[in-house]
Coordinates of C-alpha atoms and ligand atoms in Angstrom, one line a residue:
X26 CA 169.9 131.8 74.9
X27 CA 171.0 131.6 71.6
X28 CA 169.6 130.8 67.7
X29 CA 171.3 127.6 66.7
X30 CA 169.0 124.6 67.4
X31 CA 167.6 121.5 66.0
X32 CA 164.6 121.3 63.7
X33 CA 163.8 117.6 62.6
X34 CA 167.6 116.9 63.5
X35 CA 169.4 119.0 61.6
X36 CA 171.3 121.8 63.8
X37 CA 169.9 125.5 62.3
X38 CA 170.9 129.3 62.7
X39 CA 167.8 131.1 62.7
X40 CA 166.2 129.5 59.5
X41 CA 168.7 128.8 58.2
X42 CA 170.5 124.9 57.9
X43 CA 174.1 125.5 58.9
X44 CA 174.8 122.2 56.5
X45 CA 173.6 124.0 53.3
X46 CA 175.5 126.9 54.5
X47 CA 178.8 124.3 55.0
X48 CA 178.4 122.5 51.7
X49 CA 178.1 126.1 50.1
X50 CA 181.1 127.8 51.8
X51 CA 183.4 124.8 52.6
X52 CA 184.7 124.6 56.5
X53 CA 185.9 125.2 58.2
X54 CA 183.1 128.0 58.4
X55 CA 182.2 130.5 61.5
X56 CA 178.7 130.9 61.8
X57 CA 176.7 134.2 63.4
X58 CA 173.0 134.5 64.5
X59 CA 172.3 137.8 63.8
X60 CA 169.5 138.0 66.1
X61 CA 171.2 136.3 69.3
X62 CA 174.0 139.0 68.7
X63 CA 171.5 141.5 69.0
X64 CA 169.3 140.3 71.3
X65 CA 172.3 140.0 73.6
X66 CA 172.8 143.6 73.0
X67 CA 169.1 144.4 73.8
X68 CA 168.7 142.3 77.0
X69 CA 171.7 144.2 78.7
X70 CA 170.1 148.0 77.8
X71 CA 167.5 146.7 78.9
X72 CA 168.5 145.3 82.2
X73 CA 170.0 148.6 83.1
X74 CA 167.5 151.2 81.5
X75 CA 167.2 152.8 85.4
X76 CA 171.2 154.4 84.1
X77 CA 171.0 154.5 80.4
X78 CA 174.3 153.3 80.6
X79 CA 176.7 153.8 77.5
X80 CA 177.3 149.9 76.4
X81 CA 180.9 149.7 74.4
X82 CA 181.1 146.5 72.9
X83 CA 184.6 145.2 73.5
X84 CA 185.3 144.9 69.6
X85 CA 188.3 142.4 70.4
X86 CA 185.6 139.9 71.1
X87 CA 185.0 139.6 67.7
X88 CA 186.1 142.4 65.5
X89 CA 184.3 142.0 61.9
X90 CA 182.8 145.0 61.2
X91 CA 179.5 143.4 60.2
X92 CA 179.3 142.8 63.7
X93 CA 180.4 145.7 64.8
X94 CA 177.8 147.5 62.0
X95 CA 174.9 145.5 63.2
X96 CA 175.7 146.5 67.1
X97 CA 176.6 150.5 66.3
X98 CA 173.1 150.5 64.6
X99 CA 171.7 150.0 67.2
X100 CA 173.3 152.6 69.1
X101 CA 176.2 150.9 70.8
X102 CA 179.4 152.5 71.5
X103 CA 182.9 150.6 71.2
X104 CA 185.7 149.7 73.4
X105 CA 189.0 149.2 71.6
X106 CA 192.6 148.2 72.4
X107 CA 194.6 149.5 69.5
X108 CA 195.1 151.9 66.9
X109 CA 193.7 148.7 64.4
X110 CA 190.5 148.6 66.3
X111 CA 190.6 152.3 66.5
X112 CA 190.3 152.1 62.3
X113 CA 187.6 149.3 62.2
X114 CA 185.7 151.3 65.0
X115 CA 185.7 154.1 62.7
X116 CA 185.3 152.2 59.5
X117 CA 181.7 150.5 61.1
X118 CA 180.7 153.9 61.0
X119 CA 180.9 153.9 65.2
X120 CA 180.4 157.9 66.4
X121 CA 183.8 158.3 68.2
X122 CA 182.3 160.3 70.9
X123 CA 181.4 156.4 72.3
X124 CA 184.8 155.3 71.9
X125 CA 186.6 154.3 74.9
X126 CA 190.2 153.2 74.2
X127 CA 192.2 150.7 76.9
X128 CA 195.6 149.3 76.6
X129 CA 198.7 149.2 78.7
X130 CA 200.9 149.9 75.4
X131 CA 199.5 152.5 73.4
X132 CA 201.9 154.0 71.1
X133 CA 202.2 157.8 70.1
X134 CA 200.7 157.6 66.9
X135 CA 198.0 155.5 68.2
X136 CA 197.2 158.3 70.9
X137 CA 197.8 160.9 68.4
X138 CA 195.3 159.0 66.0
X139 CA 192.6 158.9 69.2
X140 CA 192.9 162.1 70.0
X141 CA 192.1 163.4 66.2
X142 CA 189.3 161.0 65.9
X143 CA 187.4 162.6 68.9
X144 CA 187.3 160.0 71.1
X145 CA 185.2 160.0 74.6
X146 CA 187.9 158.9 76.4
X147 CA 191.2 157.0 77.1
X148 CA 191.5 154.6 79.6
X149 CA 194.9 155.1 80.6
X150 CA 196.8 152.3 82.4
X151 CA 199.8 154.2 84.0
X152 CA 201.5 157.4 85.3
X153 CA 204.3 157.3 82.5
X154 CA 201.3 157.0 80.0
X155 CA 199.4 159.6 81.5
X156 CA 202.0 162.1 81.3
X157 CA 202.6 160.8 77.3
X158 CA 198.9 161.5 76.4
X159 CA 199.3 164.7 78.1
X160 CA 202.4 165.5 76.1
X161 CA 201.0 164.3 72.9
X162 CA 197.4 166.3 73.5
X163 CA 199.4 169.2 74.2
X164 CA 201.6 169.3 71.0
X165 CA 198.4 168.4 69.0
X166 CA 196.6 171.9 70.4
X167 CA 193.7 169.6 72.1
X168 CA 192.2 168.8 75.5
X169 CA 192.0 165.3 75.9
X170 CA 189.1 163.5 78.0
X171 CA 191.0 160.7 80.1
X172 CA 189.8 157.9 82.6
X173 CA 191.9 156.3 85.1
X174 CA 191.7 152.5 85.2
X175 CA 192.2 151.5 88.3
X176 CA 193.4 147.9 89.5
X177 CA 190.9 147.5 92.1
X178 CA 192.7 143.9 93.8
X179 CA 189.9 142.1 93.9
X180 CA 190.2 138.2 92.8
X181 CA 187.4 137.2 90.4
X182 CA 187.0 133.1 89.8
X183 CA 188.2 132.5 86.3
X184 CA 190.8 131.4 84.7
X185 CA 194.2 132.9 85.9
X186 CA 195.3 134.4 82.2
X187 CA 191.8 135.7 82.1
X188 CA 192.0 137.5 85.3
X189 CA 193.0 141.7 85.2
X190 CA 192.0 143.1 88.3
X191 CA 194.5 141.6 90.7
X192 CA 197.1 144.0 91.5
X193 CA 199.7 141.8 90.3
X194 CA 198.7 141.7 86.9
X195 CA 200.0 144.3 84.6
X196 CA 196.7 146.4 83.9
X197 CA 195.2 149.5 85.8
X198 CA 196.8 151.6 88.3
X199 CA 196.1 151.4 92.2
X200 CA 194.4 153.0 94.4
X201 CA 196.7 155.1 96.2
X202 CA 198.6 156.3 92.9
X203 CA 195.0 157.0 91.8
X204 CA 194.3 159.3 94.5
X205 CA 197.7 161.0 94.7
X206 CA 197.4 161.3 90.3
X207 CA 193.9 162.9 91.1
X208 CA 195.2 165.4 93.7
X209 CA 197.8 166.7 91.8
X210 CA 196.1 166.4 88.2
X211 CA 197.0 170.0 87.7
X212 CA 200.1 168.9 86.3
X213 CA 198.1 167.6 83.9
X214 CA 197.2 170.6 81.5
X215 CA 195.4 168.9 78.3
X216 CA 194.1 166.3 80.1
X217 CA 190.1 166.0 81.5
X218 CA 190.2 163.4 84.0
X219 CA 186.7 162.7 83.8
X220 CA 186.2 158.9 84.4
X221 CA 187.3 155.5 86.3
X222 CA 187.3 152.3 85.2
X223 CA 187.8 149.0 85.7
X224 CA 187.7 145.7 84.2
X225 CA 188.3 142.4 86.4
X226 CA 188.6 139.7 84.1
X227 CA 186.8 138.1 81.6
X228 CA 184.2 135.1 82.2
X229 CA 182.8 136.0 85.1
X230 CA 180.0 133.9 86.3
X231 CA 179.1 135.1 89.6
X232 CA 178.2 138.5 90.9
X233 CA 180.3 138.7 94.3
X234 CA 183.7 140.0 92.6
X235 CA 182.0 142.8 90.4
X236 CA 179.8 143.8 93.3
X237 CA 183.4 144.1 95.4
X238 CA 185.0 145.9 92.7
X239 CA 182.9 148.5 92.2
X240 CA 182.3 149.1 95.6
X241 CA 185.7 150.2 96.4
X242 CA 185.5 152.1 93.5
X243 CA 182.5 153.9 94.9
X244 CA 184.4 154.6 98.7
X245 CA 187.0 155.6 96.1
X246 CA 184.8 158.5 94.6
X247 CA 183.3 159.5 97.9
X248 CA 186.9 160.3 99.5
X249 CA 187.5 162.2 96.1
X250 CA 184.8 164.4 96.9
X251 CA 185.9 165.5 100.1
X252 CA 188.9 166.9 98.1
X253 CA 186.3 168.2 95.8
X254 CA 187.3 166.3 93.2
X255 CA 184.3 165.2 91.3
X256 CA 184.1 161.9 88.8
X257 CA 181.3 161.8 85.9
X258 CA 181.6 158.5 84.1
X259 CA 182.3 154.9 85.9
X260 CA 183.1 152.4 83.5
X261 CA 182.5 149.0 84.9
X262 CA 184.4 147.0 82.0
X263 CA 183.2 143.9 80.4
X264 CA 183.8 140.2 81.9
X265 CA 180.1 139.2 82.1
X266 CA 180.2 135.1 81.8
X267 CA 178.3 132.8 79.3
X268 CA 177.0 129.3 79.5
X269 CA 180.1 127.3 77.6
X270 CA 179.2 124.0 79.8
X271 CA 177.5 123.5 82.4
X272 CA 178.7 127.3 84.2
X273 CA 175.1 129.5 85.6
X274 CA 176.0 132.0 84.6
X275 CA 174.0 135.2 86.6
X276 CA 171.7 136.9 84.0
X277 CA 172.0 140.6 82.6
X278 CA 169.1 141.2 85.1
X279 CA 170.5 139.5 87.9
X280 CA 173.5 141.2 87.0
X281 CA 172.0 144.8 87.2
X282 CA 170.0 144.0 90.3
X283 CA 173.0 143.5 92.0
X284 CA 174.8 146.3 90.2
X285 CA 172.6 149.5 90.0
X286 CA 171.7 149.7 93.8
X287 CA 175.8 150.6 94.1
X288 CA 175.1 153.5 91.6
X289 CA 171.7 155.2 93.7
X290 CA 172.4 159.0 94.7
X291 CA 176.1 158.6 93.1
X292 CA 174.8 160.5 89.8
X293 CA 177.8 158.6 87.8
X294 CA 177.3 157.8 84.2
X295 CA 177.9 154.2 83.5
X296 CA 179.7 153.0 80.6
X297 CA 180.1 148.9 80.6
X298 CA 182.0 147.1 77.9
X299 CA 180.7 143.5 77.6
X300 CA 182.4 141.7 74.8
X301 CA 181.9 138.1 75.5
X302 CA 178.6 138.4 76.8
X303 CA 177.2 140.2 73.1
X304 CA 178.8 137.2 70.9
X305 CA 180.1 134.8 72.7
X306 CA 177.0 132.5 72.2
X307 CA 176.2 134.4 68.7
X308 CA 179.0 132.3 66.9
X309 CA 179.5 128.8 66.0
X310 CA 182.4 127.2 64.0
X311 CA 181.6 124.3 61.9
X312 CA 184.4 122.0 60.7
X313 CA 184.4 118.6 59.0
X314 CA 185.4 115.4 60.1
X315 CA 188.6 114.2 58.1
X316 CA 189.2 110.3 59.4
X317 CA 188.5 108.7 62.8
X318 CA 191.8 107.3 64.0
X319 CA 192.0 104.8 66.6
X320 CA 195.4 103.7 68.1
X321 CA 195.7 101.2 71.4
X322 CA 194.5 103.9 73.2
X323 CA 192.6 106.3 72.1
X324 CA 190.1 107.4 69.5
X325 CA 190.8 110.7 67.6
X326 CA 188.4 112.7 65.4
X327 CA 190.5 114.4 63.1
X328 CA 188.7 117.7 61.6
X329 CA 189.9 119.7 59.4
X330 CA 189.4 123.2 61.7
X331 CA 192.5 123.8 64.4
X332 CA 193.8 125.8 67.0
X333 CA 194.9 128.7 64.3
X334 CA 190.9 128.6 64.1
X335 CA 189.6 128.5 67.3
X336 CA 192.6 128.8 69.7
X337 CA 191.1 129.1 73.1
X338 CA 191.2 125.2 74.2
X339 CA 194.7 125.3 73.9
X340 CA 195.2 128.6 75.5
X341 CA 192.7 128.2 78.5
X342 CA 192.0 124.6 78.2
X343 CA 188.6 126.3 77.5
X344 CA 185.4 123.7 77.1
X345 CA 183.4 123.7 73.8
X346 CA 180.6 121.7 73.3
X347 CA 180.8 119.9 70.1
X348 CA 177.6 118.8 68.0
X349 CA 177.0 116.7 65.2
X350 CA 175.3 119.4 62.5
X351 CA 172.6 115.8 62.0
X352 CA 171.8 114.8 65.2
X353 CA 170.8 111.4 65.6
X354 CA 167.0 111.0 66.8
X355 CA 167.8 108.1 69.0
X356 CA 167.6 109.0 73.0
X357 CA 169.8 106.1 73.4
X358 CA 172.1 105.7 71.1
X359 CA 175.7 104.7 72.6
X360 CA 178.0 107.8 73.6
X361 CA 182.3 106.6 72.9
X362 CA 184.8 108.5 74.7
X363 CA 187.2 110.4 71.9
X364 CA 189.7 113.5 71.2
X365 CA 188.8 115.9 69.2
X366 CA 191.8 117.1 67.1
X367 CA 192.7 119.4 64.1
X368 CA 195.4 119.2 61.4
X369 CA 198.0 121.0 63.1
X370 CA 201.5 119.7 64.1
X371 CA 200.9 120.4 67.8
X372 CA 199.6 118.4 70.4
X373 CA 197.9 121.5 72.1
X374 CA 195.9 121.5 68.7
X375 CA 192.5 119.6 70.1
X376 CA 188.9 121.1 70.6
X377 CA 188.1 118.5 73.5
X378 CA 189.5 115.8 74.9
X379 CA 188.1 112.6 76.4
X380 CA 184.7 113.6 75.3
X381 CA 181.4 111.5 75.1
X382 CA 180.6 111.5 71.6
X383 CA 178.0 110.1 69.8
X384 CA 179.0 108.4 66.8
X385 CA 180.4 110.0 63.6
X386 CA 181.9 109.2 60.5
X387 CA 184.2 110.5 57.7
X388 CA 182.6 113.6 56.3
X389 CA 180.2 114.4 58.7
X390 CA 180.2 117.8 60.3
X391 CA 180.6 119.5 63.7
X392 CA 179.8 122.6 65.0
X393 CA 182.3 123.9 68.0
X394 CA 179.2 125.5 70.0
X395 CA 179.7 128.9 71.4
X396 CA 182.9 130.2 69.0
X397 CA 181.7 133.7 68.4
X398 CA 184.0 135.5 71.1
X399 CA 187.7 135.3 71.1
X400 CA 187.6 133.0 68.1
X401 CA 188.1 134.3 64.6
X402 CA 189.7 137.4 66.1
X403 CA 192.4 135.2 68.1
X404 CA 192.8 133.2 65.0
X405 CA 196.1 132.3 62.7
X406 CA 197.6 131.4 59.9
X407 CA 199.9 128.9 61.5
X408 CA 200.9 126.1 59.4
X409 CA 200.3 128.2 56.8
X410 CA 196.5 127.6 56.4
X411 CA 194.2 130.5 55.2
X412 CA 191.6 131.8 58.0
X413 CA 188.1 131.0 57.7
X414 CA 185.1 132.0 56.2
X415 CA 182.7 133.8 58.7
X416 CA 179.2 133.9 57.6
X417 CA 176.4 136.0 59.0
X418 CA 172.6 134.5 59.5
X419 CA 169.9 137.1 59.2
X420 CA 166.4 134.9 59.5
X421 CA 166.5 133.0 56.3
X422 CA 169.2 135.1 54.9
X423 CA 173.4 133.6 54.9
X424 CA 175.8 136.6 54.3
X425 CA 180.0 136.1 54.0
X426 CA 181.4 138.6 55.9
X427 CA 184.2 137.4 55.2
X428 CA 186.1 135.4 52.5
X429 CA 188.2 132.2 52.9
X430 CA 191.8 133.7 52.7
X431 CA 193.6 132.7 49.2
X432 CA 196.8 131.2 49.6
X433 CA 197.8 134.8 47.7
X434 CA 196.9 136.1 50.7
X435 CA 199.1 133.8 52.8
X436 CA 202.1 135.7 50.8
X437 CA 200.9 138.6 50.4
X438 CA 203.2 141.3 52.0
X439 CA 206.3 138.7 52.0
X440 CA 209.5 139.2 49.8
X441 CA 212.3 137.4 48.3
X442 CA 215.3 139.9 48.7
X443 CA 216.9 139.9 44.8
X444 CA 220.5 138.6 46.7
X445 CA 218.4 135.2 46.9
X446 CA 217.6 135.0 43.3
X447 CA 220.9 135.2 42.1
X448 CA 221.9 131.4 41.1
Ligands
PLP8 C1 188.6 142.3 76.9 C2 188.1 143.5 77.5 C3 186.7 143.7 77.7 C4 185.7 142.6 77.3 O1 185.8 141.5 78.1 P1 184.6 140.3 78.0 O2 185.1 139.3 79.0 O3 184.7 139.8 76.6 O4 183.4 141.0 78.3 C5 186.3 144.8 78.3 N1 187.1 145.8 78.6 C6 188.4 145.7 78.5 C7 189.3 146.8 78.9 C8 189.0 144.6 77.9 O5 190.3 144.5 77.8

């Protein structure tokens, strides 16, 4: 469910007309329903109230720190990837005791940084790494709280670049080093290894793959226990799907019904780190429609938003539904097959191809439906054009959050070495 919908044909956020907001700000022009974010939010704590689980937004999703604010208000903690995230985390005012921090690269000074802030814990992604946070902890005087991600093998339905929890792709660590790592922690001496976790993949529609995952983590923990090694927290990672299309996606309740069973008698903590799921459907991006280009074979709509925008059509061939910001009122008005396209000099620069469109003309808008996750924070400046404007909704209230780039900023921490100047 989301907050952008039609009044009197004219698309809205909240109560707000996303045209007046377009006209205002220029496009192209990400829009956020404040209340879908949160309500988002709300439905998942809600789903699994039996656990009070810890919810980490996954602040790659979307990492503005509006949206981060609006989320650690209401007590969410994050889930971060890098020492940048790490700053913003902090910066939204996020109490770093409900920071969890994944990444298969983490650098020293990012890990030194984590460990000074207080994190809750690390997810750490390798043996090598393992030993490095120990190292690091150790120098810095500190105990560090760790969690072990495992790769748990199983084969979630998504999209193959979107998939982390087969054992041939590069996160987590297996089972069997797991359990030999656990064991022999003791080499370990500033490290808590207090946690598992894993994350499968990201846009995850059905429940079969999470239920499997977490099950083998749960025969995991039992043969742990028989060598009396004892696990507090299981973080079940993010990967929850949303309705792009036509997907059915299961619900947050659906989700948990499936879900909390698993966790009866096992006295775990859950942590969960839903990114997509919080914003995905929370976001729109609005562009305008440059010129309608027609060659022998095809019809283009050139707008003026592109893949540096909204990259995730030419990365995952990922569907978008695309809406006329003034609808037209007639049921039956006649549908033309076209491309979608931006301004860049790439052919994998489209938003949809082949798509039944209702008619539109020079200067109308579009919204790209369902842009809040993985687009502004996996956008550009390729081709040199500035990154967008992102404007939050609030009822009847538009806030920027944040500014159309300035071609200043394009240059910004470039140089001209003085050998160059000389004529
Ligand atoms: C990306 C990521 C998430 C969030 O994934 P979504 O599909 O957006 O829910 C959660 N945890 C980790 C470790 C991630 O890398």
């Amino acid at each position: 469910m989301h907050d952008f919908k039609y009044k009197n044909n004219h698309l809205y956020c909240e109560q707000v007309k996303v045209e007046d907001l377009a006209v205002k700000y220029g496009t192209p022009l990400y829009v956020y329903s404040h209340h879908t974010l949160i309500d988002h939010y709300i439905k998942l704590r809600k789903a699994f109230v039996q656990v009070f689980p810890l919810i980490c937004y996954s602040v790659k999703a979307n990492s503005n720190l509006a949206i981060l604010k609006a989320l650690v208000k209401r007590g969410a903690g994050l889930d971060i990837v890098s020492g940048g995230e790490l700053f913003r985390a902090l910066k939204a005012g996020c109490p770093p005791g409900k920071i969890v921090y994944a990444s298969v690269g983490k650098t020293d000074k990012e890990i030194e940084d984590a460990i000074k802030a207080g994190i809750l814990f690390f997810n750490v992604e390798s043996l090598p790494e393992m030993e490095n946070i120990n190292r690091i902890a150790k120098k810095l005087n500190k105990v560090t709280n760790v969690a072990i991600r495992l790769n748990p093998d199983v084969e979630p339905k998504t999209h193959k670049f979107i998939t982390t929890g087969k054992i041939t792709n590069k996160f987590g660590i297996d089972l069997k080093s797991a359990y030999n790592i656990l064991i022999y922690h003791s080499n370990f001496s500033n490290l808590k290894i207090c946690g598992l976790h894993i994350h499968i993949g990201s846009q995850i529609t059905e429940g079969s793959s999470f239920v499997a995952a977490i099950k083998k983590v749960i025969t995991f923990i039992n043969e742990l226990k028989k060598e009396e090694i004892s696990i507090q927290y299981l973080n079940i990672g993010g990967g929850l799907g949303i309705i792009y299309d036509n997907e059915t996606p299961q619900t947050a309740f659906a989700y948990a019904k499936k879900i909390l069973p698993l966790f009866k008698k096992t006295g775990l903590k859950v942590i969960m780190e839903p990114g997509r799921f919080i914003v995905g459907n929370a976001g729109i991006l609005v562009v305008n429609v440059l010129y309608i280009k027609s060659t022998p074979k095809k019809k283009f709509i050139i707008v003026d938003g592109g893949m540096n925008d909204l990259i995730r059509p030419a990365l995952y061939g990922a569907y978008h539904k695309i809406l006329p910001l003034r609808a037209n009122g007639d049921k039956k008005q006649a549908l033309e097959k076209a491309d979608v396209v931006g301004p860049i000099c790439e052919s994998a620069d489209f938003f949809a191809k082949e798509r039944e469109m209702p008619a539109v003309k020079e200067g109308d808008y579009l919204a790209v439906m369902s842009a809040g996750a993985y687009g502004f924070s996996m956008s550009s400046n390729y081709n040199s054009r500035r990154r967008a404007e992102e404007v939050m909704v609030s009822s009847a209230k538009a806030f920027v959050i944040r500014k159309r780039e300035s071609y200043g900023d394009l240059v910004r921490n470039e140089a001209i070495p003085a050998f160059l100047l000389d004529l």
